[in-house]
Short mmCIF file of C-alpha atoms in Angstrom, two decimals:
data_model
loop_
_atom_site.label_atom_id
_atom_site.label_comp_id
_atom_site.label_asym_id
_atom_site.label_seq_id
_atom_site.Cartn_x
_atom_site.Cartn_y
_atom_site.Cartn_z
CA MET A 1 88.48 -82.53 70.38
CA LEU A 2 89.80 -86.24 69.16
CA ARG A 3 92.33 -86.30 67.66
CA LYS A 4 94.21 -89.93 65.94
CA SER A 5 98.08 -89.86 65.31
CA ILE A 6 98.61 -91.80 62.31
CA PRO A 7 102.04 -92.75 60.26
CA ARG A 8 103.33 -90.39 56.94
CA SER A 9 104.26 -92.88 54.39
CA ARG A 10 107.22 -92.06 52.39
CA PRO A 11 105.85 -91.66 48.35
CA ILE A 12 104.11 -94.18 46.78
CA THR A 13 105.77 -96.10 44.04
CA LEU A 14 103.79 -98.02 41.66
CA GLN A 15 105.07 -100.91 40.29
CA ASN A 16 105.93 -100.77 36.11
CA THR A 17 103.26 -103.91 33.99
CA ASN A 18 104.60 -104.37 30.71
CA THR A 19 101.82 -102.50 28.49
CA ASP A 20 103.44 -104.75 25.19
CA THR A 21 101.97 -108.00 26.25
CA ILE A 22 98.50 -106.12 26.74
CA ASN A 23 96.15 -106.88 24.67
CA ASN A 24 92.96 -106.38 23.89
CA ASN A 25 91.40 -109.29 25.25
CA ASN A 26 93.28 -109.47 28.79
CA ASN A 27 92.41 -104.79 29.53
CA ASN A 28 90.04 -105.16 32.49
CA LYS A 29 92.67 -107.97 34.19
CA ASN A 30 95.28 -105.94 33.92
CA VAL A 31 93.26 -103.22 35.60
CA ASP A 32 92.65 -105.36 38.08
CA ILE A 33 96.02 -106.06 38.75
CA ASP A 34 96.53 -102.25 38.63
CA LYS A 35 94.06 -102.16 41.54
CA LYS A 36 95.67 -104.79 44.28
CA VAL A 37 99.09 -103.40 43.30
CA VAL A 38 98.23 -99.70 44.47
CA ILE A 39 96.31 -102.01 48.18
CA GLU A 40 98.96 -103.74 48.54
CA GLN A 41 101.23 -100.56 48.87
CA LEU A 42 98.59 -97.97 51.12
CA ASN A 43 99.49 -101.54 53.03
CA ILE A 44 103.16 -102.50 53.60
CA ALA A 45 103.92 -98.31 53.86
CA THR A 46 107.72 -97.95 55.50
CA VAL A 47 106.71 -95.48 58.91
CA ASP A 48 108.28 -92.27 58.95
CA SER A 49 109.37 -90.48 62.64
CA ASN A 50 106.89 -87.61 61.99
CA GLU A 51 103.47 -88.19 63.31
CA ILE A 52 100.25 -86.58 62.12
CA GLU A 53 98.05 -85.47 64.01
CA ILE A 54 94.13 -85.22 62.18
CA ASP A 55 91.11 -84.15 63.34
CA THR A 56 88.52 -86.95 62.93
CA ASN A 57 85.71 -84.85 65.20
CA PRO A 58 82.81 -83.65 62.71
CA ILE A 59 81.62 -82.20 65.69
CA ASP A 60 84.30 -79.45 66.05
CA ILE A 61 83.69 -78.81 61.91
CA ASP A 62 80.14 -77.92 62.91
CA ILE A 63 80.72 -75.51 65.12
CA ALA A 64 83.76 -73.60 63.13
CA THR A 65 81.08 -74.09 60.33
CA ASN A 66 78.47 -72.78 62.99
CA ASN A 67 80.71 -70.32 63.67
CA ASN A 68 80.67 -68.46 60.57
CA THR A 69 77.54 -68.51 59.91
CA ASN A 70 76.70 -67.24 62.84
CA THR A 71 78.99 -64.22 61.86
CA ARG A 72 77.08 -63.65 58.76
CA ASP A 73 73.81 -63.83 59.37
CA ALA A 74 74.77 -60.63 62.10
CA LYS A 75 76.19 -58.58 59.37
CA ILE A 76 73.08 -59.49 57.03
CA LEU A 77 70.55 -58.56 60.54
CA SER A 78 72.98 -55.67 61.71
CA ASN A 79 72.01 -53.88 58.60
CA SER A 80 67.65 -54.74 58.05
CA TYR A 81 64.78 -53.51 60.29
CA TRP A 82 62.77 -56.12 59.67
CA LEU A 83 62.19 -57.03 63.62
CA THR A 84 62.95 -53.12 64.74
CA ARG A 85 60.22 -52.06 62.80
CA ILE A 86 57.86 -54.49 64.66
CA VAL A 87 59.14 -53.37 68.05
CA TYR A 88 58.21 -49.92 66.69
CA LEU A 89 54.68 -50.28 65.63
CA ARG A 90 53.83 -52.64 68.63
CA PHE A 91 55.04 -48.55 70.65
CA LEU A 92 53.82 -46.49 68.89
CA GLY A 93 50.49 -48.52 68.47
CA PHE A 94 50.59 -49.10 72.37
CA ILE A 95 51.03 -45.02 73.15
CA TYR A 96 48.00 -44.19 70.10
CA PHE A 97 45.83 -46.96 72.51
CA ILE A 98 47.37 -44.73 75.93
CA ALA A 99 46.62 -41.75 73.83
CA PHE A 100 42.77 -43.23 72.77
CA LEU A 101 42.07 -44.49 75.60
CA ILE A 102 42.49 -41.31 78.04
CA SER A 103 39.75 -38.96 76.16
CA TYR A 104 37.58 -41.87 75.89
CA GLN A 105 37.44 -41.70 79.17
CA GLN A 106 37.33 -37.88 80.10
CA ASN A 107 36.85 -35.55 76.21
CA ASN A 108 32.77 -35.36 77.33
CA SER A 109 34.01 -34.41 80.09
CA LEU A 110 35.96 -31.63 78.96
CA ILE A 111 34.16 -31.47 75.26
CA GLY A 112 30.63 -32.57 75.15
CA ILE A 113 27.57 -30.99 74.91
CA ASN A 114 27.37 -30.25 78.31
CA GLY A 115 31.17 -30.35 79.62
CA LEU A 116 33.30 -27.25 80.27
CA THR A 117 34.75 -25.77 77.36
CA PRO A 118 31.74 -27.65 74.44
CA ALA A 119 33.52 -28.58 71.55
CA ILE A 120 30.03 -27.36 68.70
CA THR A 121 31.12 -23.56 70.71
CA PHE A 122 34.33 -23.40 69.71
CA LEU A 123 33.54 -24.51 66.26
CA ASN A 124 30.84 -22.33 65.59
CA LYS A 125 33.61 -19.49 66.55
CA ILE A 126 35.58 -20.77 64.26
CA ALA A 127 33.31 -20.97 61.38
CA LEU A 128 32.02 -17.98 62.25
CA LYS A 129 35.23 -16.21 61.67
CA TYR A 130 36.94 -17.79 58.60
CA SER A 131 33.85 -18.58 56.96
CA ASN A 132 33.45 -15.55 54.11
CA ASN A 133 29.12 -16.83 54.17
CA ASN A 134 29.18 -16.98 58.25
CA ILE A 135 27.34 -19.74 58.23
CA ASN A 136 26.50 -20.98 61.82
CA TYR A 137 28.44 -24.62 62.28
CA THR A 138 25.33 -26.01 63.79
CA ASN A 139 22.27 -25.78 61.56
CA SER A 140 24.21 -26.32 59.06
CA TYR A 141 26.79 -28.40 57.26
CA ASN A 142 28.47 -28.14 54.05
CA ILE A 143 31.67 -26.52 55.32
CA SER A 144 33.92 -24.86 53.46
CA PHE A 145 37.55 -27.06 53.17
CA GLU A 146 39.00 -24.00 54.13
CA LEU A 147 38.47 -24.61 57.82
CA PHE A 148 39.13 -28.33 57.25
CA GLN A 149 43.17 -26.35 55.76
CA TYR A 150 42.60 -24.27 58.95
CA LEU A 151 41.71 -26.64 61.54
CA PRO A 152 41.82 -30.50 60.11
CA THR A 153 39.43 -32.32 61.93
CA ILE A 154 36.05 -34.77 60.85
CA PHE A 155 33.96 -32.75 62.74
CA TRP A 156 33.47 -30.88 60.22
CA PHE A 157 31.32 -32.71 59.06
CA ILE A 158 29.88 -34.63 61.21
CA LEU A 159 28.77 -33.07 65.24
CA PRO A 160 31.31 -32.81 67.54
CA THR A 161 28.40 -35.13 70.41
CA ASN A 162 28.81 -37.18 73.16
CA GLN A 163 28.28 -40.10 71.16
CA ASN A 164 29.97 -38.78 68.24
CA ILE A 165 33.49 -38.26 69.73
CA GLU A 166 32.99 -41.19 72.28
CA TYR A 167 32.63 -43.63 69.31
CA CYS A 168 35.85 -41.99 67.34
CA SER A 169 38.07 -42.62 70.67
CA ILE A 170 36.48 -46.62 69.61
CA PHE A 171 37.48 -46.87 66.35
CA GLY A 172 41.96 -45.85 67.60
CA LEU A 173 42.12 -48.04 69.93
CA ILE A 174 40.24 -51.00 67.53
CA LEU A 175 42.67 -49.68 65.28
CA SER A 176 45.69 -49.07 67.85
CA GLY A 177 44.61 -52.26 69.12
CA ILE A 178 45.54 -54.29 66.19
CA ILE A 179 48.83 -53.46 65.44
CA ILE A 180 49.79 -54.54 69.44
CA ILE A 181 48.67 -57.88 68.37
CA LEU A 182 49.97 -57.76 64.78
CA GLY A 183 53.01 -55.60 65.09
CA ASN A 184 51.81 -55.69 60.97
CA SER A 185 49.99 -52.21 59.42
CA ASN A 186 49.93 -50.30 56.67
CA SER A 187 49.77 -46.70 55.29
CA ILE A 188 45.01 -47.12 55.12
CA ILE A 189 45.43 -47.41 58.82
CA MET A 190 48.19 -45.39 60.15
CA SER A 191 46.34 -42.41 58.44
CA CYS A 192 43.44 -43.32 59.99
CA LEU A 193 44.80 -42.96 63.50
CA TRP A 194 46.66 -40.02 62.78
CA LEU A 195 43.88 -38.46 61.25
CA ASN A 196 41.40 -39.60 64.15
CA TYR A 197 43.41 -38.55 67.25
CA ILE A 198 44.25 -34.86 65.16
CA SER A 199 40.55 -34.41 65.12
CA ILE A 200 40.79 -34.75 68.85
CA VAL A 201 42.99 -32.61 69.74
CA ASN A 202 42.20 -30.26 67.04
CA ILE A 203 38.82 -29.77 68.76
CA GLY A 204 40.28 -30.61 72.75
CA GLN A 205 41.32 -26.97 72.46
CA ASN A 206 43.24 -26.06 75.92
CA TRP A 207 42.97 -29.69 77.27
CA TYR A 208 44.56 -30.96 74.46
CA GLY A 209 47.60 -28.37 74.46
CA PHE A 210 50.51 -30.28 76.08
CA GLY A 211 53.59 -31.82 74.45
CA TRP A 212 53.19 -35.27 73.96
CA GLU A 213 49.90 -35.03 71.93
CA SER A 214 52.11 -32.23 69.05
CA LEU A 215 54.59 -34.72 69.24
CA LEU A 216 52.27 -38.15 69.27
CA LEU A 217 50.67 -36.79 65.51
CA GLU A 218 54.10 -35.69 64.78
CA ILE A 219 55.07 -39.14 65.22
CA GLY A 220 52.04 -41.00 63.89
CA PHE A 221 53.23 -38.63 60.20
CA LEU A 222 56.13 -40.35 59.86
CA SER A 223 55.04 -43.59 60.54
CA ILE A 224 51.98 -43.20 57.53
CA PHE A 225 55.31 -43.64 54.97
CA MET A 226 57.52 -46.69 57.10
CA VAL A 227 54.84 -48.71 56.30
CA PRO A 228 53.58 -50.23 52.63
CA ILE A 229 50.50 -48.50 50.81
CA TYR A 230 48.74 -51.33 51.67
CA ASN A 231 49.52 -54.71 52.63
CA ILE A 232 50.99 -57.34 49.48
CA HIS A 233 50.22 -60.71 49.17
CA ASN A 234 52.27 -62.27 46.33
CA ASN A 235 50.73 -65.87 45.29
CA THR A 236 52.86 -67.49 42.51
CA ASN A 237 50.99 -68.96 40.10
CA ASN A 238 52.82 -71.83 37.62
CA ASN A 239 49.73 -73.09 35.17
CA THR A 240 52.48 -73.81 32.24
CA ASN A 241 49.28 -73.11 30.40
CA ASN A 242 48.26 -70.40 30.66
CA THR A 243 49.77 -68.74 27.97
CA LYS A 244 49.68 -64.80 29.24
CA SER A 245 52.58 -63.51 30.60
CA ASN A 246 51.87 -61.67 33.61
CA THR A 247 50.34 -65.37 34.52
CA ASN A 248 53.82 -66.86 37.12
CA ASN A 249 54.00 -64.14 39.40
CA ILE A 250 50.25 -62.27 40.29
CA THR A 251 49.95 -59.04 42.85
CA LYS A 252 46.71 -59.56 45.65
CA TRP A 253 46.49 -56.38 47.45
CA ASN A 254 44.82 -57.13 49.76
CA PHE A 255 43.79 -54.73 52.59
CA TRP A 256 42.19 -56.58 54.76
CA ASN A 257 45.88 -59.53 54.38
CA TRP A 258 46.32 -59.26 58.58
CA ASN A 259 48.91 -62.02 58.87
CA MET A 260 52.65 -61.99 59.38
CA ASN A 261 54.15 -62.87 56.43
CA ASN A 262 53.53 -58.82 55.44
CA CYS A 263 56.01 -58.16 58.25
CA PHE A 264 59.05 -60.06 55.86
CA ASN A 265 57.67 -59.23 52.71
CA VAL A 266 60.73 -58.79 50.54
CA ASN A 267 58.41 -56.46 48.70
CA ASN A 268 58.12 -53.60 52.05
CA PRO A 269 61.48 -53.38 53.48
CA THR A 270 61.76 -50.45 56.05
CA PRO A 271 62.44 -47.15 54.01
CA ILE A 272 65.36 -45.65 54.76
CA LEU A 273 64.36 -41.91 55.17
CA THR A 274 61.83 -43.02 58.00
CA ILE A 275 64.60 -44.12 59.65
CA PHE A 276 66.71 -41.39 59.84
CA GLY A 277 62.80 -38.99 60.63
CA CYS A 278 62.90 -41.08 63.32
CA LYS A 279 66.20 -40.84 64.52
CA TRP A 280 66.55 -37.16 63.15
CA LEU A 281 63.06 -36.23 64.91
CA ILE A 282 64.48 -37.59 67.89
CA PHE A 283 67.67 -35.27 68.08
CA ARG A 284 66.07 -32.44 67.06
CA LEU A 285 63.12 -33.43 70.50
CA MET A 286 66.70 -33.62 73.22
CA ILE A 287 68.90 -30.60 72.29
CA GLY A 288 65.70 -28.92 71.87
CA ALA A 289 65.55 -29.60 75.57
CA GLY A 290 68.59 -29.49 77.14
CA LEU A 291 68.96 -25.51 75.12
CA ILE A 292 65.58 -23.93 76.79
CA LYS A 293 67.33 -25.47 80.05
CA ILE A 294 69.61 -23.41 79.42
CA ARG A 295 68.27 -20.63 79.04
CA GLY A 296 65.77 -21.05 80.74
CA ASP A 297 66.87 -20.82 85.00
CA ILE A 298 69.90 -19.84 85.16
CA CYS A 299 69.82 -22.73 87.90
CA TRP A 300 70.27 -25.17 84.87
CA SER A 301 73.46 -23.69 84.55
CA ASP A 302 75.29 -23.50 88.46
CA LEU A 303 73.63 -27.05 88.58
CA THR A 304 71.81 -26.31 91.27
CA CYS A 305 68.18 -27.36 89.40
CA MET A 306 67.75 -30.36 90.17
CA GLN A 307 67.79 -30.04 94.34
CA TYR A 308 64.48 -27.81 93.95
CA HIS A 309 62.79 -30.37 90.56
CA TYR A 310 61.22 -33.01 92.27
CA GLN A 311 58.83 -30.98 95.04
CA THR A 312 58.16 -28.29 92.07
CA GLN A 313 57.41 -30.80 89.04
CA PRO A 314 53.72 -31.36 87.98
CA VAL A 315 51.54 -33.67 89.56
CA PRO A 316 55.52 -35.61 91.60
CA ASN A 317 54.90 -38.58 91.85
CA PRO A 318 55.21 -41.61 95.59
CA ILE A 319 58.80 -41.92 94.06
CA SER A 320 59.74 -38.12 93.75
CA LEU A 321 60.16 -37.07 97.96
CA TYR A 322 62.92 -39.94 98.00
CA LEU A 323 64.68 -38.47 95.00
CA HIS A 324 63.65 -35.48 96.43
CA ILE A 325 66.20 -36.40 99.85
CA LEU A 326 69.18 -36.93 98.68
CA PRO A 327 72.44 -35.17 99.09
CA THR A 328 74.02 -32.26 97.61
CA THR A 329 76.16 -34.60 95.62
CA PHE A 330 73.32 -36.42 94.28
CA HIS A 331 70.87 -33.79 92.64
CA THR A 332 74.45 -32.81 91.07
CA PHE A 333 75.32 -34.54 89.30
CA GLU A 334 71.98 -35.49 88.36
CA VAL A 335 72.15 -32.48 85.75
CA ILE A 336 75.73 -33.43 84.55
CA ILE A 337 74.24 -36.15 83.04
CA ASN A 338 71.03 -34.29 82.26
CA HIS A 339 73.48 -31.89 80.28
CA THR A 340 75.07 -34.94 79.07
CA VAL A 341 72.02 -36.75 76.89
CA GLU A 342 70.08 -33.89 76.07
CA LEU A 343 73.54 -31.61 74.62
CA ILE A 344 75.99 -34.25 73.98
CA LEU A 345 74.74 -37.94 73.24
CA PRO A 346 72.58 -37.07 70.45
CA ILE A 347 75.11 -36.15 68.18
CA LEU A 348 75.37 -40.11 68.04
CA LEU A 349 72.28 -41.14 67.06
CA LEU A 350 73.12 -39.37 63.64
CA ILE A 351 75.58 -41.76 62.41
CA PRO A 352 74.38 -43.88 59.66
CA SER A 353 72.35 -46.64 60.57
CA THR A 354 72.42 -48.41 56.98
CA ASN A 355 75.40 -48.73 55.98
CA LEU A 356 76.95 -51.64 55.87
CA ASP A 357 80.70 -51.66 54.78
CA LEU A 358 81.27 -49.11 57.06
CA HIS A 359 80.31 -50.93 60.23
CA THR A 360 82.47 -53.87 59.08
CA LYS A 361 85.20 -51.99 58.13
CA TYR A 362 84.79 -49.82 62.56
CA PRO A 363 82.21 -51.91 64.33
CA ILE A 364 82.64 -49.12 67.10
CA ILE A 365 80.45 -46.89 64.64
CA ARG A 366 78.04 -49.15 64.93
CA CYS A 367 78.70 -49.35 69.60
CA CYS A 368 78.25 -45.82 69.39
CA ARG A 369 74.72 -45.25 67.75
CA LEU A 370 73.44 -48.55 69.65
CA PHE A 371 75.18 -46.60 72.47
CA GLY A 372 73.27 -43.68 72.34
CA GLY A 373 70.51 -44.93 71.32
CA LEU A 374 70.70 -46.57 74.63
CA CYS A 375 71.24 -43.49 76.99
CA GLN A 376 68.16 -42.52 75.47
CA ILE A 377 66.35 -44.96 76.38
CA LEU A 378 67.90 -45.52 79.79
CA PHE A 379 67.22 -42.00 80.11
CA GLN A 380 63.90 -41.80 79.24
CA CYS A 381 63.38 -44.56 82.27
CA ILE A 382 64.06 -42.33 84.60
CA LEU A 383 62.29 -39.81 83.99
CA ILE A 384 59.56 -41.97 83.90
CA ILE A 385 59.87 -43.52 88.31
CA SER A 386 60.70 -40.26 88.96
CA GLY A 387 58.13 -38.12 87.09
CA ASN A 388 54.32 -38.01 85.37
CA LEU A 389 54.54 -36.47 82.34
CA SER A 390 51.72 -38.61 81.09
CA PHE A 391 52.48 -40.93 78.72
CA LEU A 392 55.46 -38.21 76.85
CA ASN A 393 58.55 -39.69 78.04
CA TRP A 394 56.57 -43.80 76.58
CA LEU A 395 56.37 -41.84 73.30
CA SER A 396 59.85 -40.57 73.27
CA ILE A 397 61.55 -43.29 73.72
CA VAL A 398 59.36 -44.58 70.44
CA PRO A 399 61.59 -42.87 68.18
CA CYS A 400 64.75 -44.56 69.47
CA VAL A 401 63.66 -47.53 68.74
CA MET A 402 65.15 -47.64 65.08
CA CYS A 403 68.67 -46.88 66.46
CA PHE A 404 68.76 -50.09 66.79
CA ASP A 405 68.85 -53.26 64.53
CA ASP A 406 67.92 -56.12 64.20
CA GLU A 407 70.90 -58.15 65.17
CA SER A 408 70.62 -56.12 68.26
CA ILE A 409 66.82 -57.17 70.00
CA CYS A 410 66.48 -60.05 67.70
CA TRP A 411 66.56 -61.85 71.49
CA MET A 412 63.39 -60.37 71.49
CA PHE A 413 61.53 -62.47 68.63
CA THR A 414 62.57 -66.33 68.09
CA PRO A 415 64.69 -68.24 66.15
CA HIS A 416 62.02 -69.02 63.67
CA MET A 417 60.98 -65.42 63.57
CA ARG A 418 64.83 -64.41 63.00
CA SER A 419 65.24 -66.45 60.29
CA ARG A 420 62.16 -65.57 59.05
CA ALA A 421 64.39 -62.59 58.71
CA LEU A 422 67.02 -62.98 57.90
CA ASN A 423 65.64 -64.72 54.90
CA ALA A 424 64.15 -61.77 54.26
CA GLN A 425 67.25 -58.91 54.11
CA CYS A 426 68.90 -61.56 52.05
CA GLU A 427 65.64 -61.94 48.77
CA TRP A 428 65.80 -57.93 49.69
CA GLU A 429 69.60 -57.83 49.13
CA GLN A 430 69.55 -59.36 46.60
CA THR A 431 66.60 -58.10 44.23
CA ARG A 432 68.44 -54.46 45.05
CA ASN A 433 71.96 -55.87 43.32
CA GLU A 434 69.11 -57.10 40.46
CA LEU A 435 68.07 -53.79 40.13
CA LEU A 436 71.42 -51.22 40.68
CA GLY A 437 72.99 -54.30 38.04
CA VAL A 438 70.03 -53.13 35.57
CA VAL A 439 70.52 -49.35 35.96
#
């Protein structure tokens, strides 16, 4: 820091002018004389023994200003979920893509016309059992709505031929691929994905009776309410010649308005209920997994289960062998970590995410929430490395993403995206405060 020492001068006393001799003709001349007197007295000011250090480097001022700005921006982003929703949607779109890709590859062999358990035979049994008219599904399209309520699937209205089942999977692949690329969606797209997948799951019989299919449907259904019904594009018309009152603010409802501007539309922030819904979902999932282990087998209570887990789990991967031969002490430690993550740490997930005053006053509360979400993600990553449960563990990471606010994951985005999220949150908070003030 460059500093300059200047002398401290004694108080300056201006010379008195004889105002009695000033008249209307020489006012300007006397003003010039007074200016000269002030300048001379500033130049001849006596030097005091004490010196003053003045910061003459503007860079230090800029740094201090930037630090204050960064602190303010961090507080704002710690209360927003614009960027978090982009990560969430892309991750969920990736899981949907894998799920539909799996169904595209195996459905013909499993539930096709000549598959192991044909879907058309299964639907015929359901129709004969629950239909009042005892209709034959293969010969009639007049399926009552009661059957759809009992078993929701679009294949009540279209025959589950090999081609139709493939088209259903391809349609899901296209929609999920769009979400991955854009990081943006709406309720129509998410509903189509959910309806597509539940239609396949409900005719999949035993082949789709595992935990990850039902979990994907639950997360997918919750995600329908996380995004806007439509993509809303705001267009402001400044034509003053038009006398209509609604010409200054026109809202265009465009279903195919696929651009990143909609990710930061102030009319559609991430709903608080869906944020809590995701955290409540992963809380239930982990607590349930921990409790069922303790009640299911004594080996989880005496901390010996991991000594046999790696060789008895379904479809172990190559790394499972190396983990199995580790010392007994390590396996005991694994069980302790498992119980801690599944039974104790999920409580941290329920910490409120959008209380800015609480986070500002007690920063440790926000840190606990972030720590809880991070532990769950690391735990799922360990399960991915050590086991093989299809996309269950990948899917379990998706709701954990909502434990992180924009400030904690902004490093994943460019400065331009961060600034847009900041501007959107500031505008949203201003709009909310105005509405609350009106109410």
